[in-house]
CSV table of C-alpha atoms in Angstrom, one decimal:
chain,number,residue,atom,x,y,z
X,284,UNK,CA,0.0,0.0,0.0
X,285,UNK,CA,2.6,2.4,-1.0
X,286,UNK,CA,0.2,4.9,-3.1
X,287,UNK,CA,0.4,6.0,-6.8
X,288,UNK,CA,-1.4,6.0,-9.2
X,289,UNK,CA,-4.3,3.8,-9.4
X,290,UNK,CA,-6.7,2.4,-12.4
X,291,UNK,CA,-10.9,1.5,-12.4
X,292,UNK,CA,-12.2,-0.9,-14.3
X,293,UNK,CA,-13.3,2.0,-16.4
X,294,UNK,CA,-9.5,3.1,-16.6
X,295,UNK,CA,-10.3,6.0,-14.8
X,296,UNK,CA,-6.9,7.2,-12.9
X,297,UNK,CA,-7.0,8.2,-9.9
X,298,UNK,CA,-3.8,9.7,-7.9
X,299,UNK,CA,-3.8,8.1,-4.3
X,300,UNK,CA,-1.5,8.1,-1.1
X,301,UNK,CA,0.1,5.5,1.0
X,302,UNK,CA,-1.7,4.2,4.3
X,303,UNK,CA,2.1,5.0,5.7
X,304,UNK,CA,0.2,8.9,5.7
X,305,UNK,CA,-2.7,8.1,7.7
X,306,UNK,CA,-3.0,9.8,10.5
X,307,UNK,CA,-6.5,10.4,11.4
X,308,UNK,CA,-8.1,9.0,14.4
X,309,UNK,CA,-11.4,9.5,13.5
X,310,UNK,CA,-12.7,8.4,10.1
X,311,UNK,CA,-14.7,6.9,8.0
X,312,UNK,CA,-13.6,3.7,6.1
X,313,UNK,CA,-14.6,4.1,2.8
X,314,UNK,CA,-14.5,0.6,0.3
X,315,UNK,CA,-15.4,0.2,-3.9
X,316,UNK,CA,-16.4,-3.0,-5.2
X,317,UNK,CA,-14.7,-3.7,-8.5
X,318,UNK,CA,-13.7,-6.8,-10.1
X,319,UNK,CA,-10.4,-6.0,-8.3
X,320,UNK,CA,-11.5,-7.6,-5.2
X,321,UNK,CA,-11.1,-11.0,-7.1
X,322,UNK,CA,-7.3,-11.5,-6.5
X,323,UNK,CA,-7.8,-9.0,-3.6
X,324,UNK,CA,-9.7,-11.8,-1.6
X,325,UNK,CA,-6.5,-13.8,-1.0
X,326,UNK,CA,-4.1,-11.0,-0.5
X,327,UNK,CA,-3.5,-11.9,3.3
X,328,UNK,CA,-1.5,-9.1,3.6
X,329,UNK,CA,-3.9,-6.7,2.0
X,330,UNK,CA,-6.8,-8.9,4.4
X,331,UNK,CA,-4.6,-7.5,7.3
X,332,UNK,CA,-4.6,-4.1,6.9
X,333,UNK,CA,-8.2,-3.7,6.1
X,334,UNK,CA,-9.1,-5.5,9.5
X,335,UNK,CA,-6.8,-2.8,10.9
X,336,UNK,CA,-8.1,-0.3,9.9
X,337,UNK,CA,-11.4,-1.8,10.4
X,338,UNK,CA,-11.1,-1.9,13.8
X,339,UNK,CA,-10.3,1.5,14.4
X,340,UNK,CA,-12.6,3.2,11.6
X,341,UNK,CA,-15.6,4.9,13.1
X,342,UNK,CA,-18.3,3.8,10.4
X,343,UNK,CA,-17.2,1.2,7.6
X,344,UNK,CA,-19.2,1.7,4.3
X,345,UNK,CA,-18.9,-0.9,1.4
X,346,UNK,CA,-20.4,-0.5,-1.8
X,347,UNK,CA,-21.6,-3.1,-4.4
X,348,UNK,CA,-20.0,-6.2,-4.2
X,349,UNK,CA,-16.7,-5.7,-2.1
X,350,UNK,CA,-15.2,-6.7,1.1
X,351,UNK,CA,-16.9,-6.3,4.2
X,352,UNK,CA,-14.2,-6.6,6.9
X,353,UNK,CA,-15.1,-8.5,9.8
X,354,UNK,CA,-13.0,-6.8,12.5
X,355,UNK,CA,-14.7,-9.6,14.5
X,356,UNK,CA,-12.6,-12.8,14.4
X,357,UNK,CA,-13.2,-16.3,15.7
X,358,UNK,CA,-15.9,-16.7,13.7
X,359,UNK,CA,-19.0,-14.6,15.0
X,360,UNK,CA,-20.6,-12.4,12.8
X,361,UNK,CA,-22.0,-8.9,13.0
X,362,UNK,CA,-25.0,-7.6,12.8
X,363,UNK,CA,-25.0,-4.7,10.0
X,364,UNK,CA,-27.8,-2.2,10.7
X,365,UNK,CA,-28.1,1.5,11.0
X,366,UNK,CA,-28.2,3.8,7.8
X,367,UNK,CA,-29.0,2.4,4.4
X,368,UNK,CA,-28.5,4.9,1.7
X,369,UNK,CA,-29.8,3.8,-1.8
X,370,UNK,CA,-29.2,5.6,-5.2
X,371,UNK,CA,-32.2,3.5,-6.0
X,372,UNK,CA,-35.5,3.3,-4.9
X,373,UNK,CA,-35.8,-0.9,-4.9
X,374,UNK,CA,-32.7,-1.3,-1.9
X,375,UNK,CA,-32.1,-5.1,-2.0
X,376,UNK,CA,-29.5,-6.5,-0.4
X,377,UNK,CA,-28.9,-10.3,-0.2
X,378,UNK,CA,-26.0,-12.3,1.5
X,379,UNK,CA,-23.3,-13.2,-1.0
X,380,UNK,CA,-23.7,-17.2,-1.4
X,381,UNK,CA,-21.4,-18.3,1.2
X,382,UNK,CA,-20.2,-21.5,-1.5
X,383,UNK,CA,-18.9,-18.5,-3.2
X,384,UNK,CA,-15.3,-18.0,-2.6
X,385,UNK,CA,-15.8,-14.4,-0.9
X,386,UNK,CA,-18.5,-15.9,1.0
X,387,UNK,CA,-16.4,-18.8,2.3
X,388,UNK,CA,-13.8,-16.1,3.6
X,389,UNK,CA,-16.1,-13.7,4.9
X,390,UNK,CA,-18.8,-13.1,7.5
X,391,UNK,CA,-21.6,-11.1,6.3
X,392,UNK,CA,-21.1,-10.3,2.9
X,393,UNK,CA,-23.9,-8.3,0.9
X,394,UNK,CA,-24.6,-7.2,-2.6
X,395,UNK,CA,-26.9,-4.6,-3.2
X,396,UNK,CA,-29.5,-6.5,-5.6
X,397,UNK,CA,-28.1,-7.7,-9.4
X,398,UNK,CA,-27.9,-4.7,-10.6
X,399,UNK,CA,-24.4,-3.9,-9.2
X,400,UNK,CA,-22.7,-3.2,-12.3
X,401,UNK,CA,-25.4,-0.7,-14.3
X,402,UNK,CA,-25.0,2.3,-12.3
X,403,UNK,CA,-28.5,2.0,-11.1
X,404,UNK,CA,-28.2,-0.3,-8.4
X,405,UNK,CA,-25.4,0.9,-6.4
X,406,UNK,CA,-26.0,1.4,-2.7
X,407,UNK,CA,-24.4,1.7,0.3
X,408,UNK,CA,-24.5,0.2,3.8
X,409,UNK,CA,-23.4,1.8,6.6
X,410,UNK,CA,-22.2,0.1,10.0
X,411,UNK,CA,-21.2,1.7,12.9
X,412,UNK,CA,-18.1,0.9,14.5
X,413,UNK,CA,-18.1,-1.5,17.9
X,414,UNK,CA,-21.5,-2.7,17.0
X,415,UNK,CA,-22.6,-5.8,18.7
X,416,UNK,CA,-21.8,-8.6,17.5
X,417,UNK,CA,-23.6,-12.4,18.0
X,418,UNK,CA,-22.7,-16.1,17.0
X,419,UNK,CA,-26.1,-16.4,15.2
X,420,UNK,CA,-25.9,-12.4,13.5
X,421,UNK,CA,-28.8,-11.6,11.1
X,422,UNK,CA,-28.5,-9.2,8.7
X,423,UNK,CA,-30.2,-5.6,9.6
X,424,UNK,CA,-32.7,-5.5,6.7
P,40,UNK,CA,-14.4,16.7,10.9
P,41,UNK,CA,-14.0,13.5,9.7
P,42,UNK,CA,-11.5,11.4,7.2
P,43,UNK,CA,-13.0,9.6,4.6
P,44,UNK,CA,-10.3,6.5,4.0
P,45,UNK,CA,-11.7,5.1,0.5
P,46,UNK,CA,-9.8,1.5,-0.4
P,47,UNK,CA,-8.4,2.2,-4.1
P,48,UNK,CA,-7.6,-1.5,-6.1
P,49,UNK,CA,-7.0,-1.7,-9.8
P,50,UNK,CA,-9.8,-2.4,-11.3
P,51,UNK,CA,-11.9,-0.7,-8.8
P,52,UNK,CA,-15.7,0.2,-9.9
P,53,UNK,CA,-15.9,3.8,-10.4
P,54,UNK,CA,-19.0,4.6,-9.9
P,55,UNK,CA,-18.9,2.4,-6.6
P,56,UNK,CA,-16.3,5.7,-5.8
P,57,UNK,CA,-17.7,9.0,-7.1
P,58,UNK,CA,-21.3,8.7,-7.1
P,59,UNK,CA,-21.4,7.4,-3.2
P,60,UNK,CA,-18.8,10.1,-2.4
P,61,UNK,CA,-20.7,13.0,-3.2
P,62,UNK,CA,-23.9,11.5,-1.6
P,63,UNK,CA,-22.2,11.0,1.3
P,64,UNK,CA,-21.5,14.5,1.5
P,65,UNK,CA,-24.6,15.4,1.8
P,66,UNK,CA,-25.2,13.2,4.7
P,67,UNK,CA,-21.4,13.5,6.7
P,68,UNK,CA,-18.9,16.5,7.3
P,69,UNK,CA,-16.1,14.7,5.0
P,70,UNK,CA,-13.1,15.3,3.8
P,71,UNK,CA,-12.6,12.4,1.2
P,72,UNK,CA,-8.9,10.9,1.3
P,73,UNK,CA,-7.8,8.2,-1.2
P,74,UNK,CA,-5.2,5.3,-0.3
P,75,UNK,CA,-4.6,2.4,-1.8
P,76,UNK,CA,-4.0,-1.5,-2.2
């Protein structure tokens, strides 16, 4: 995570820094879905850093179909809850199929309807940091 | 105020990016900061 210049899917460029910078204490963790998230799913040390700065990040907001940290280990899940902002009026989130191979790695995985990829369907979910947590977590839909 | 720390990957979605950004705006006192994998 050294910072540069990075590239969409769309080949948009977009100039970013390295985590090395970071010194907030209070933020907002901010992550894109993208195809990306493919090879990024068993990048441990990538898988790492996002539960760090999971843990510390005030709100975590994922978008479309990316990785939802679970800054909760040994396997309990969370509950995700709180705000829902939609671009779109039908907000449909389901749980990624946990045969998939994100959903085999990850607690609590969402994707916002099948319309992820159109530019209609994009949504976001919003969890709060320190939420509480159970072995049996349902989603907050 | 608070950090916004967005997650940039290769062959991240952009509209996953920009169009949530500037809603969020509306909703958080921001100030949008871009790192990286």
């Amino acid at each position: 995570m050294t910072g540069g210049i990075i590239t969409s899917s769309q080949n948009v460029p977009v100039m970013t820094r390295p985590l090395s910078e970071l010194k907030s204490t209070r933020y907002v963790l901010f992550i894109p879905g993208g195809t990306g998230v493919k090879e990024l799913v068993n990048n441990d040390t990538f898988i790492a850093t996002l539960k760090s700065l999971a843990m510390n990040a005030e709100f975590i907001i994922t978008v479309c179909n990316t990785l939802i940290p679970d800054r909760y280990s040994y396997g309990e899940t969370c509950h995700f809850e709180q705000t829902v902002v939609c671009l779109d009026k039908n907000c449909n989130w389901r749980e990624l199929d946990k045969e998939s191979p994100l959903g085999k790695r990850w607690h609590n995985v969402y994707q916002f309807g099948s319309q992820c990829r159109d530019g209609l369907g994009i949504g976001i979910r919003i969890r709060p940091a320190g939420v509480s947590c159970s072995k049996t977590g349902e989603p907050g839909d | 105020m608070r950090d916004v720390i967005t997650i940039l990957y290769n062959e991240f979605e952009t509209l996953d990016v920009f169009g949530p950004i500037e809603i969020l705006g509306d909703y958080l006192n921001i100030l949008t900061r871009f790192f990286i994998q």
